[in-house]
């Protein structure tokens, strides 16, 4: 199985700050990488797919980048509603696998 | 709009089975694989497997082979997952989500609690 290693495990950011979350795949995944946000008691929400494509309705302060085995999610101008847990997921090879999650809080 | 309505929470005894449902609307049910994803309390997400409603073809995470059975009812646009020989390790929220590779729409989740 492809292992997805996410970092950091948690972070806190001030309003307006820019934060980045990293995801490292154990093998190349050809940009078949998605990012999700999950809030307490809610289902995950797709933010980014194919490494850098913004899902409809997602604010443009979210962006994704990367290639090969290394990917990142950037959140610019941190807002209160951005608090939550973020997961990366590879859709390149079965079984699809998720990262362990990054908990993002407001400082 | 796409909606996925999952069945309600279940409390089941160890060793028993549970079958949950996921009723889809707002898209052509037979056109998209439907995946099931497990989330244990406070933990990350695990992909269980997927079913293609048009043919009934399935793909599974090896970890869940023998544990999960996926079926569909095309007439009602409903996907089902049955979990067998339940243990405490199966206590979790289970989500259904259509898609190929990534998942834009999710059900609200079904909480399964395994307890005597």
mmCIF file with all atom_site columns, N, CA and C in Angstrom, chain A residues 60-94:
data_model
loop_
_atom_site.group_PDB
_atom_site.id
_atom_site.type_symbol
_atom_site.label_atom_id
_atom_site.label_alt_id
_atom_site.label_comp_id
_atom_site.label_asym_id
_atom_site.label_entity_id
_atom_site.label_seq_id
_atom_site.pdbx_PDB_ins_code
_atom_site.Cartn_x
_atom_site.Cartn_y
_atom_site.Cartn_z
_atom_site.occupancy
_atom_site.B_iso_or_equiv
_atom_site.pdbx_formal_charge
_atom_site.auth_seq_id
_atom_site.auth_comp_id
_atom_site.auth_asym_id
_atom_site.auth_atom_id
_atom_site.pdbx_PDB_model_num
ATOM 1   N N  . UNK A 1 60 ? -10.489 30.683 -2.898 1.00 0.00 ? 60 UNK A N  1
ATOM 2   C CA . UNK A 1 60 ? -9.223  30.685 -3.628 1.00 0.00 ? 60 UNK A CA 1
ATOM 3   C C  . UNK A 1 60 ? -8.009  30.837 -2.716 1.00 0.00 ? 60 UNK A C  1
ATOM 4   N N  . UNK A 1 61 ? -8.210  31.073 -1.418 1.00 0.00 ? 61 UNK A N  1
ATOM 5   C CA . UNK A 1 61 ? -7.060  31.126 -0.506 1.00 0.00 ? 61 UNK A CA 1
ATOM 6   C C  . UNK A 1 61 ? -6.468  29.729 -0.272 1.00 0.00 ? 61 UNK A C  1
ATOM 7   N N  . UNK A 1 62 ? -7.186  28.694 -0.710 1.00 0.00 ? 62 UNK A N  1
ATOM 8   C CA . UNK A 1 62 ? -6.657  27.341 -0.658 1.00 0.00 ? 62 UNK A CA 1
ATOM 9   C C  . UNK A 1 62 ? -5.961  27.028 -1.987 1.00 0.00 ? 62 UNK A C  1
ATOM 10  N N  . UNK A 1 63 ? -4.764  26.500 -1.905 1.00 0.00 ? 63 UNK A N  1
ATOM 11  C CA . UNK A 1 63 ? -4.083  26.096 -3.123 1.00 0.00 ? 63 UNK A CA 1
ATOM 12  C C  . UNK A 1 63 ? -3.243  24.853 -2.856 1.00 0.00 ? 63 UNK A C  1
ATOM 13  N N  . UNK A 1 64 ? -3.038  24.075 -3.897 1.00 0.00 ? 64 UNK A N  1
ATOM 14  C CA . UNK A 1 64 ? -2.249  22.859 -3.780 1.00 0.00 ? 64 UNK A CA 1
ATOM 15  C C  . UNK A 1 64 ? -1.135  22.851 -4.796 1.00 0.00 ? 64 UNK A C  1
ATOM 16  N N  . UNK A 1 65 ? -0.061  22.184 -4.451 1.00 0.00 ? 65 UNK A N  1
ATOM 17  C CA . UNK A 1 65 ? 1.069   22.068 -5.368 1.00 0.00 ? 65 UNK A CA 1
ATOM 18  C C  . UNK A 1 65 ? 1.809   20.772 -5.089 1.00 0.00 ? 65 UNK A C  1
ATOM 19  N N  . UNK A 1 66 ? 2.763   20.487 -5.963 1.00 0.00 ? 66 UNK A N  1
ATOM 20  C CA . UNK A 1 66 ? 3.603   19.317 -5.764 1.00 0.00 ? 66 UNK A CA 1
ATOM 21  C C  . UNK A 1 66 ? 3.632   18.410 -6.978 1.00 0.00 ? 66 UNK A C  1
ATOM 22  N N  . UNK A 1 67 ? 4.456   17.410 -6.885 1.00 0.00 ? 67 UNK A N  1
ATOM 23  C CA . UNK A 1 67 ? 4.583   16.411 -7.941 1.00 0.00 ? 67 UNK A CA 1
ATOM 24  C C  . UNK A 1 67 ? 5.334   15.216 -7.388 1.00 0.00 ? 67 UNK A C  1
ATOM 25  N N  . UNK A 1 68 ? 5.294   14.123 -8.141 1.00 0.00 ? 68 UNK A N  1
ATOM 26  C CA . UNK A 1 68 ? 6.031   12.937 -7.719 1.00 0.00 ? 68 UNK A CA 1
ATOM 27  C C  . UNK A 1 68 ? 5.524   12.375 -6.410 1.00 0.00 ? 68 UNK A C  1
ATOM 28  N N  . UNK A 1 69 ? 6.338   12.544 -5.374 1.00 0.00 ? 69 UNK A N  1
ATOM 29  C CA . UNK A 1 69 ? 5.965   12.029 -4.049 1.00 0.00 ? 69 UNK A CA 1
ATOM 30  C C  . UNK A 1 69 ? 5.668   13.132 -3.034 1.00 0.00 ? 69 UNK A C  1
ATOM 31  N N  . UNK A 1 70 ? 5.955   14.398 -3.382 1.00 0.00 ? 70 UNK A N  1
ATOM 32  C CA . UNK A 1 70 ? 5.818   15.481 -2.413 1.00 0.00 ? 70 UNK A CA 1
ATOM 33  C C  . UNK A 1 70 ? 4.755   16.479 -2.818 1.00 0.00 ? 70 UNK A C  1
ATOM 34  N N  . UNK A 1 71 ? 3.832   16.733 -1.904 1.00 0.00 ? 71 UNK A N  1
ATOM 35  C CA . UNK A 1 71 ? 2.707   17.621 -2.171 1.00 0.00 ? 71 UNK A CA 1
ATOM 36  C C  . UNK A 1 71 ? 2.469   18.523 -0.975 1.00 0.00 ? 71 UNK A C  1
ATOM 37  N N  . UNK A 1 72 ? 1.847   19.657 -1.248 1.00 0.00 ? 72 UNK A N  1
ATOM 38  C CA . UNK A 1 72 ? 1.551   20.575 -0.146 1.00 0.00 ? 72 UNK A CA 1
ATOM 39  C C  . UNK A 1 72 ? 0.245   21.312 -0.386 1.00 0.00 ? 72 UNK A C  1
ATOM 40  N N  . UNK A 1 73 ? -0.373  21.669 0.715  1.00 0.00 ? 73 UNK A N  1
ATOM 41  C CA . UNK A 1 73 ? -1.581  22.488 0.720  1.00 0.00 ? 73 UNK A CA 1
ATOM 42  C C  . UNK A 1 73 ? -1.217  23.800 1.390  1.00 0.00 ? 73 UNK A C  1
ATOM 43  N N  . UNK A 1 74 ? -1.548  24.904 0.732  1.00 0.00 ? 74 UNK A N  1
ATOM 44  C CA . UNK A 1 74 ? -1.300  26.216 1.308  1.00 0.00 ? 74 UNK A CA 1
ATOM 45  C C  . UNK A 1 74 ? -2.619  26.914 1.559  1.00 0.00 ? 74 UNK A C  1
ATOM 46  N N  . UNK A 1 75 ? -2.720  27.487 2.744  1.00 0.00 ? 75 UNK A N  1
ATOM 47  C CA . UNK A 1 75 ? -3.894  28.299 3.080  1.00 0.00 ? 75 UNK A CA 1
ATOM 48  C C  . UNK A 1 75 ? -3.391  29.709 3.325  1.00 0.00 ? 75 UNK A C  1
ATOM 49  N N  . UNK A 1 76 ? -3.797  30.612 2.470  1.00 0.00 ? 76 UNK A N  1
ATOM 50  C CA . UNK A 1 76 ? -3.389  32.007 2.610  1.00 0.00 ? 76 UNK A CA 1
ATOM 51  C C  . UNK A 1 76 ? -4.451  32.775 3.379  1.00 0.00 ? 76 UNK A C  1
ATOM 52  N N  . UNK A 1 77 ? -4.015  33.796 4.103  1.00 0.00 ? 77 UNK A N  1
ATOM 53  C CA . UNK A 1 77 ? -4.966  34.668 4.793  1.00 0.00 ? 77 UNK A CA 1
ATOM 54  C C  . UNK A 1 77 ? -5.923  33.844 5.666  1.00 0.00 ? 77 UNK A C  1
ATOM 55  N N  . UNK A 1 78 ? -5.365  33.136 6.612  1.00 0.00 ? 78 UNK A N  1
ATOM 56  C CA . UNK A 1 78 ? -6.111  32.243 7.503  1.00 0.00 ? 78 UNK A CA 1
ATOM 57  C C  . UNK A 1 78 ? -7.356  32.916 8.064  1.00 0.00 ? 78 UNK A C  1
ATOM 58  N N  . UNK A 1 79 ? -8.487  32.198 7.967  1.00 0.00 ? 79 UNK A N  1
ATOM 59  C CA . UNK A 1 79 ? -9.765  32.681 8.472  1.00 0.00 ? 79 UNK A CA 1
ATOM 60  C C  . UNK A 1 79 ? -10.277 31.759 9.592  1.00 0.00 ? 79 UNK A C  1
ATOM 61  N N  . UNK A 1 80 ? -11.168 32.254 10.447 1.00 0.00 ? 80 UNK A N  1
ATOM 62  C CA . UNK A 1 80 ? -11.654 31.416 11.565 1.00 0.00 ? 80 UNK A CA 1
ATOM 63  C C  . UNK A 1 80 ? -12.279 30.104 11.094 1.00 0.00 ? 80 UNK A C  1
ATOM 64  N N  . UNK A 1 81 ? -12.966 30.154 9.963  1.00 0.00 ? 81 UNK A N  1
ATOM 65  C CA . UNK A 1 81 ? -13.641 28.951 9.460  1.00 0.00 ? 81 UNK A CA 1
ATOM 66  C C  . UNK A 1 81 ? -12.680 27.923 8.890  1.00 0.00 ? 81 UNK A C  1
ATOM 67  N N  . UNK A 1 82 ? -11.402 28.237 8.851  1.00 0.00 ? 82 UNK A N  1
ATOM 68  C CA . UNK A 1 82 ? -10.418 27.286 8.336  1.00 0.00 ? 82 UNK A CA 1
ATOM 69  C C  . UNK A 1 82 ? -9.948  26.309 9.410  1.00 0.00 ? 82 UNK A C  1
ATOM 70  N N  . UNK A 1 83 ? -10.361 26.523 10.633 1.00 0.00 ? 83 UNK A N  1
ATOM 71  C CA . UNK A 1 83 ? -10.044 25.555 11.679 1.00 0.00 ? 83 UNK A CA 1
ATOM 72  C C  . UNK A 1 83 ? -10.637 24.198 11.321 1.00 0.00 ? 83 UNK A C  1
ATOM 73  N N  . UNK A 1 84 ? -9.865  23.158 11.590 1.00 0.00 ? 84 UNK A N  1
ATOM 74  C CA . UNK A 1 84 ? -10.339 21.825 11.304 1.00 0.00 ? 84 UNK A CA 1
ATOM 75  C C  . UNK A 1 84 ? -9.169  20.874 11.143 1.00 0.00 ? 84 UNK A C  1
ATOM 76  N N  . UNK A 1 85 ? -9.482  19.664 10.680 1.00 0.00 ? 85 UNK A N  1
ATOM 77  C CA . UNK A 1 85 ? -8.434  18.687 10.408 1.00 0.00 ? 85 UNK A CA 1
ATOM 78  C C  . UNK A 1 85 ? -8.344  18.505 8.901  1.00 0.00 ? 85 UNK A C  1
ATOM 79  N N  . UNK A 1 86 ? -7.126  18.496 8.404  1.00 0.00 ? 86 UNK A N  1
ATOM 80  C CA . UNK A 1 86 ? -6.876  18.391 6.966  1.00 0.00 ? 86 UNK A CA 1
ATOM 81  C C  . UNK A 1 86 ? -6.218  17.049 6.667  1.00 0.00 ? 86 UNK A C  1
ATOM 82  N N  . UNK A 1 87 ? -6.715  16.407 5.618  1.00 0.00 ? 87 UNK A N  1
ATOM 83  C CA . UNK A 1 87 ? -6.188  15.108 5.204  1.00 0.00 ? 87 UNK A CA 1
ATOM 84  C C  . UNK A 1 87 ? -5.770  15.157 3.739  1.00 0.00 ? 87 UNK A C  1
ATOM 85  N N  . UNK A 1 88 ? -4.670  14.496 3.444  1.00 0.00 ? 88 UNK A N  1
ATOM 86  C CA . UNK A 1 88 ? -4.346  14.242 2.048  1.00 0.00 ? 88 UNK A CA 1
ATOM 87  C C  . UNK A 1 88 ? -4.771  12.809 1.725  1.00 0.00 ? 88 UNK A C  1
ATOM 88  N N  . UNK A 1 89 ? -4.948  12.537 0.445  1.00 0.00 ? 89 UNK A N  1
ATOM 89  C CA . UNK A 1 89 ? -5.380  11.205 -0.001 1.00 0.00 ? 89 UNK A CA 1
ATOM 90  C C  . UNK A 1 89 ? -4.847  10.942 -1.395 1.00 0.00 ? 89 UNK A C  1
ATOM 91  N N  . UNK A 1 90 ? -4.295  9.751  -1.603 1.00 0.00 ? 90 UNK A N  1
ATOM 92  C CA . UNK A 1 90 ? -3.843  9.402  -2.947 1.00 0.00 ? 90 UNK A CA 1
ATOM 93  C C  . UNK A 1 90 ? -4.906  8.551  -3.632 1.00 0.00 ? 90 UNK A C  1
ATOM 94  N N  . UNK A 1 91 ? -5.135  8.894  -4.885 1.00 0.00 ? 91 UNK A N  1
ATOM 95  C CA . UNK A 1 91 ? -6.097  8.162  -5.702 1.00 0.00 ? 91 UNK A CA 1
ATOM 96  C C  . UNK A 1 91 ? -5.433  7.497  -6.878 1.00 0.00 ? 91 UNK A C  1
ATOM 97  N N  . UNK A 1 92 ? -4.149  7.202  -6.736 1.00 0.00 ? 92 UNK A N  1
ATOM 98  C CA . UNK A 1 92 ? -3.365  6.653  -7.847 1.00 0.00 ? 92 UNK A CA 1
ATOM 99  C C  . UNK A 1 92 ? -3.418  5.143  -7.922 1.00 0.00 ? 92 UNK A C  1
ATOM 100 N N  . UNK A 1 93 ? -3.390  4.512  -6.755 1.00 0.00 ? 93 UNK A N  1
ATOM 101 C CA . UNK A 1 93 ? -3.312  3.058  -6.736 1.00 0.00 ? 93 UNK A CA 1
ATOM 102 C C  . UNK A 1 93 ? -4.187  2.521  -5.609 1.00 0.00 ? 93 UNK A C  1
ATOM 103 N N  . UNK A 1 94 ? -4.832  1.377  -5.885 1.00 0.00 ? 94 UNK A N  1
ATOM 104 C CA . UNK A 1 94 ? -5.595  0.711  -4.826 1.00 0.00 ? 94 UNK A CA 1
ATOM 105 C C  . UNK A 1 94 ? -4.644  0.068  -3.810 1.00 0.00 ? 94 UNK A C  1
#
